[in-house]
Every structure is written in structure tokens, then in C-alpha cells.
PDB file of C-alpha atoms in Angstrom:
ATOM      1  CA  MET A   1       0.000   0.000   0.000  1.00 66.00           C
ATOM      2  CA  SER A   2       1.445   3.358  -1.026  1.00 69.00           C
ATOM      3  CA  ARG A   3       1.778   6.377   1.199  1.00 71.00           C
ATOM      4  CA  SER A   4      -1.076   8.166  -0.579  1.00 69.00           C
ATOM      5  CA  GLU A   5      -3.301   5.124   0.022  1.00 82.00           C
ATOM      6  CA  ARG A   6      -2.366   4.937   3.711  1.00 89.00           C
ATOM      7  CA  SER A   7      -2.738   8.649   4.412  1.00 93.00           C
ATOM      8  CA  PRO A   8      -6.556   8.807   4.442  1.00 96.00           C
ATOM      9  CA  LEU A   9      -6.714   5.641   6.532  1.00 96.00           C
ATOM     10  CA  LEU A  10      -4.261   7.037   9.085  1.00 96.00           C
ATOM     11  CA  LEU A  11      -6.238  10.278   9.263  1.00 97.00           C
ATOM     12  CA  ALA A  12      -9.435   8.248   9.673  1.00 97.00           C
ATOM     13  CA  GLY A  13      -7.764   6.298  12.489  1.00 97.00           C
ATOM     14  CA  LEU A  14      -6.778   9.508  14.260  1.00 96.00           C
ATOM     15  CA  LEU A  15     -10.330  10.836  13.996  1.00 98.00           C
ATOM     16  CA  ALA A  16     -11.855   7.530  15.092  1.00 98.00           C
ATOM     17  CA  ALA A  17      -9.600   7.396  18.145  1.00 98.00           C
ATOM     18  CA  ALA A  18     -10.518  10.981  19.037  1.00 96.00           C
ATOM     19  CA  GLY A  19     -14.197  10.226  18.532  1.00 97.00           C
ATOM     20  CA  VAL A  20     -14.102   7.200  20.810  1.00 98.00           C
ATOM     21  CA  ALA A  21     -12.193   9.221  23.417  1.00 97.00           C
ATOM     22  CA  HIS A  22     -14.962  11.855  23.424  1.00 97.00           C
ATOM     23  CA  PHE A  23     -17.434   9.177  24.507  1.00 98.00           C
ATOM     24  CA  ALA A  24     -15.099   7.175  26.754  1.00 98.00           C
ATOM     25  CA  ALA A  25     -13.773  10.157  28.751  1.00 96.00           C
ATOM     26  CA  PRO A  26     -16.107  13.081  28.055  1.00 97.00           C
ATOM     27  CA  ARG A  27     -15.240  15.093  31.161  1.00 95.00           C
ATOM     28  CA  SER A  28     -11.779  16.048  29.865  1.00 89.00           C
ATOM     29  CA  PHE A  29     -13.341  17.320  26.640  1.00 92.00           C
ATOM     30  CA  ASP A  30     -16.173  19.158  28.427  1.00 94.00           C
ATOM     31  CA  ALA A  31     -13.584  21.420  30.026  1.00 89.00           C
ATOM     32  CA  THR A  32     -12.354  22.629  26.622  1.00 88.00           C
ATOM     33  CA  ILE A  33     -15.751  23.794  25.368  1.00 90.00           C
ATOM     34  CA  PRO A  34     -15.835  27.608  25.121  1.00 88.00           C
ATOM     35  CA  ARG A  35     -18.355  29.064  27.592  1.00 86.00           C
ATOM     36  CA  GLY A  36     -20.092  31.233  24.995  1.00 88.00           C
ATOM     37  CA  LEU A  37     -21.549  28.295  23.101  1.00 89.00           C
ATOM     38  CA  PRO A  38     -25.231  27.535  23.673  1.00 95.00           C
ATOM     39  CA  GLY A  39     -26.198  24.284  25.367  1.00 95.00           C
ATOM     40  CA  THR A  40     -24.169  22.146  27.699  1.00 96.00           C
ATOM     41  CA  PRO A  41     -20.490  21.299  27.287  1.00 95.00           C
ATOM     42  CA  ARG A  42     -21.404  17.579  27.307  1.00 97.00           C
ATOM     43  CA  THR A  43     -23.678  18.068  24.293  1.00 97.00           C
ATOM     44  CA  TRP A  44     -20.815  19.705  22.401  1.00 96.00           C
ATOM     45  CA  THR A  45     -18.421  16.965  23.515  1.00 96.00           C
ATOM     46  CA  TYR A  46     -20.713  14.247  22.187  1.00 98.00           C
ATOM     47  CA  ALA A  47     -21.449  16.181  18.992  1.00 97.00           C
ATOM     48  CA  SER A  48     -17.734  16.615  18.388  1.00 96.00           C
ATOM     49  CA  GLY A  49     -17.109  12.921  19.031  1.00 97.00           C
ATOM     50  CA  ALA A  50     -19.897  11.971  16.632  1.00 98.00           C
ATOM     51  CA  ALA A  51     -18.434  14.328  14.025  1.00 98.00           C
ATOM     52  CA  ASP A  52     -15.012  12.711  14.477  1.00 98.00           C
ATOM     53  CA  LEU A  53     -16.516   9.264  13.896  1.00 98.00           C
ATOM     54  CA  ALA A  54     -18.584  10.379  10.893  1.00 98.00           C
ATOM     55  CA  LEU A  55     -15.576  12.059   9.285  1.00 98.00           C
ATOM     56  CA  ALA A  56     -13.480   8.946   9.903  1.00 98.00           C
ATOM     57  CA  ALA A  57     -16.095   6.796   8.185  1.00 98.00           C
ATOM     58  CA  GLY A  58     -16.237   9.207   5.256  1.00 97.00           C
ATOM     59  CA  LEU A  59     -12.463   9.127   4.839  1.00 97.00           C
ATOM     60  CA  VAL A  60     -12.371   5.337   4.682  1.00 96.00           C
ATOM     61  CA  ALA A  61     -14.787   5.100   1.752  1.00 94.00           C
ATOM     62  CA  PRO A  62     -13.128   6.189  -1.517  1.00 94.00           C
ATOM     63  CA  ARG A  63     -16.437   7.479  -2.862  1.00 94.00           C
ATOM     64  CA  THR A  64     -16.885   9.963   0.009  1.00 96.00           C
ATOM     65  CA  ARG A  65     -13.218  10.601   0.771  1.00 96.00           C
ATOM     66  CA  LYS A  66     -12.834  13.968  -0.939  1.00 96.00           C
ATOM     67  CA  ALA A  67     -15.896  15.532   0.689  1.00 97.00           C
ATOM     68  CA  ALA A  68     -15.004  14.022   4.068  1.00 97.00           C
ATOM     69  CA  ALA A  69     -11.432  15.279   3.817  1.00 97.00           C
ATOM     70  CA  LEU A  70     -12.596  18.816   3.037  1.00 97.00           C
ATOM     71  CA  ALA A  71     -15.063  18.628   5.925  1.00 98.00           C
ATOM     72  CA  THR A  72     -12.248  17.332   8.146  1.00 98.00           C
ATOM     73  CA  ALA A  73     -10.068  20.322   7.289  1.00 98.00           C
ATOM     74  CA  ALA A  74     -12.952  22.643   8.176  1.00 97.00           C
ATOM     75  CA  PHE A  75     -13.596  20.678  11.376  1.00 97.00           C
ATOM     76  CA  PHE A  76      -9.974  21.070  12.467  1.00 96.00           C
ATOM     77  CA  VAL A  77     -10.306  24.827  11.983  1.00 95.00           C
ATOM     78  CA  GLY A  78     -13.629  24.817  13.834  1.00 93.00           C
ATOM     79  CA  VAL A  79     -12.295  23.093  16.941  1.00 91.00           C
ATOM     80  CA  PHE A  80      -9.303  25.416  17.200  1.00 92.00           C
ATOM     81  CA  PRO A  81     -11.069  27.707  19.728  1.00 90.00           C
ATOM     82  CA  ALA A  82     -11.428  24.726  22.083  1.00 89.00           C
ATOM     83  CA  ASN A  83      -7.675  24.143  21.863  1.00 89.00           C
ATOM     84  CA  VAL A  84      -7.033  27.828  22.577  1.00 92.00           C
ATOM     85  CA  LYS A  85      -9.336  27.649  25.599  1.00 90.00           C
ATOM     86  CA  MET A  86      -7.535  24.566  26.865  1.00 89.00           C
ATOM     87  CA  ALA A  87      -4.154  26.281  26.521  1.00 92.00           C
ATOM     88  CA  ALA A  88      -5.438  29.361  28.354  1.00 92.00           C
ATOM     89  CA  ASP A  89      -6.991  27.249  31.111  1.00 91.00           C
ATOM     90  CA  TRP A  90      -3.816  25.211  31.527  1.00 90.00           C
ATOM     91  CA  ARG A  91      -1.373  28.136  31.603  1.00 91.00           C
ATOM     92  CA  HIS A  92      -0.852  27.698  35.365  1.00 92.00           C
ATOM     93  CA  ARG A  93      -0.471  23.917  35.335  1.00 92.00           C
ATOM     94  CA  PRO A  94       2.867  22.118  35.632  1.00 93.00           C
ATOM     95  CA  THR A  95       5.228  22.711  32.723  1.00 93.00           C
ATOM     96  CA  PRO A  96       4.677  19.361  30.929  1.00 92.00           C
ATOM     97  CA  GLN A  97       0.885  19.843  30.854  1.00 91.00           C
ATOM     98  CA  LYS A  98       1.208  23.489  29.875  1.00 91.00           C
ATOM     99  CA  ALA A  99       3.645  22.544  27.089  1.00 93.00           C
ATOM    100  CA  ALA A 100       1.236  19.886  25.792  1.00 90.00           C
ATOM    101  CA  ALA A 101      -1.690  22.312  25.766  1.00 90.00           C
ATOM    102  CA  PHE A 102       0.242  25.064  23.993  1.00 92.00           C
ATOM    103  CA  GLY A 103       1.963  22.536  21.724  1.00 91.00           C
ATOM    104  CA  ARG A 104      -1.414  21.446  20.352  1.00 88.00           C
ATOM    105  CA  LEU A 105      -2.073  24.879  18.886  1.00 93.00           C
ATOM    106  CA  PRO A 106       0.473  24.850  16.040  1.00 93.00           C
ATOM    107  CA  LEU A 107      -0.333  21.185  15.347  1.00 92.00           C
ATOM    108  CA  GLN A 108      -3.695  22.263  13.923  1.00 92.00           C
ATOM    109  CA  VAL A 109      -1.916  23.633  10.840  1.00 95.00           C
ATOM    110  CA  PRO A 110      -0.412  20.312   9.708  1.00 95.00           C
ATOM    111  CA  LEU A 111      -3.697  18.560  10.489  1.00 96.00           C
ATOM    112  CA  VAL A 112      -5.590  20.967   8.231  1.00 96.00           C
ATOM    113  CA  LEU A 113      -2.951  20.582   5.517  1.00 96.00           C
ATOM    114  CA  TRP A 114      -3.061  16.779   5.868  1.00 96.00           C
ATOM    115  CA  ALA A 115      -6.819  16.755   5.388  1.00 97.00           C
ATOM    116  CA  ARG A 116      -6.536  19.075   2.375  1.00 97.00           C
ATOM    117  CA  GLY A 117      -3.873  16.800   0.895  1.00 95.00           C
ATOM    118  CA  VAL A 118      -6.153  13.791   1.306  1.00 96.00           C
ATOM    119  CA  ALA A 119      -8.912  15.734  -0.472  1.00 96.00           C
ATOM    120  CA  ARG A 120      -6.556  16.725  -3.280  1.00 95.00           C
ATOM    121  CA  ASN A 121      -5.497  13.107  -3.822  1.00 93.00           C
ATOM    122  CA  ALA A 122      -9.017  11.669  -3.551  1.00 91.00           C
ATOM    123  CA  LYS A 123     -10.773  10.384  -6.616  1.00 77.00           C
ATOM    124  CA  GLY A 124     -14.269  10.426  -5.096  1.00 51.00           C
ATOM    125  CA  ARG A 125     -16.995  12.975  -5.431  1.00 49.00           C
ATOM    126  CA  SER A 126     -16.595  16.445  -3.993  1.00 46.00           C
TER     127      SER A 126
END
């Protein structure tokens, strides 16, 4: 299997793992939900986990891969405020935790670019 064939499957695996984590340990995700959003943090946590799982499924199927990859790139941009909130909330934690929280912020860029690359290489519908 070539690298371009593995890439969407690896991205799908990352999203699937994140989606499962949202349901398995929702409390840690609840804390990252920006306060200004309507509804409860738990609702947003579950909705985000469901979106992760749906995007993962879309990436696995060649027919839906391009649309799912574009939606994944948008999703990564959309969840960025939660990562910013987490970094701000964790600014007084011990250095390793603070470094992890702030280190997540620039990682959004390669994730968005990865998803866009999967879309560009997809042969499915857009």
C-alpha cells in the first residue's frame, strides 16, 4: 500500500480514536468547550465525538473521501477555539501539561494541511 493510500486511513484512524475518546472520557473534553456556546459542554463533547466518527467513516470510503477530507479540514479549523481555551486554562499547570496544551495549537496547521492533501489526492466525489 502506497503512502497516498495509507494517508486517508491514518487520518481516519486519528479521527476515530478521538471520537471514541470523546465518549469514553467526556469530562476532559467538556472542560475545553468555550463558555459562549449555547447548550451544555457535554452536548458539544458528544457532537464533536460523533463528528469525528462520521468524518473517519467518510475518509475510509473512496467514494466519500474527498468531501469528508474537506469537511475534516474545516472541522480542524472549527475546533481550534477549544484548543485555545484549553491552553489558556492550563497556563498555570505544571510545565509538561502546559507545554502539551500550547503545543497542540500549532499542530492544527499540519492537520488541516493533511486533510486538504487527502482531499486533493481523492478520486471520489466532492
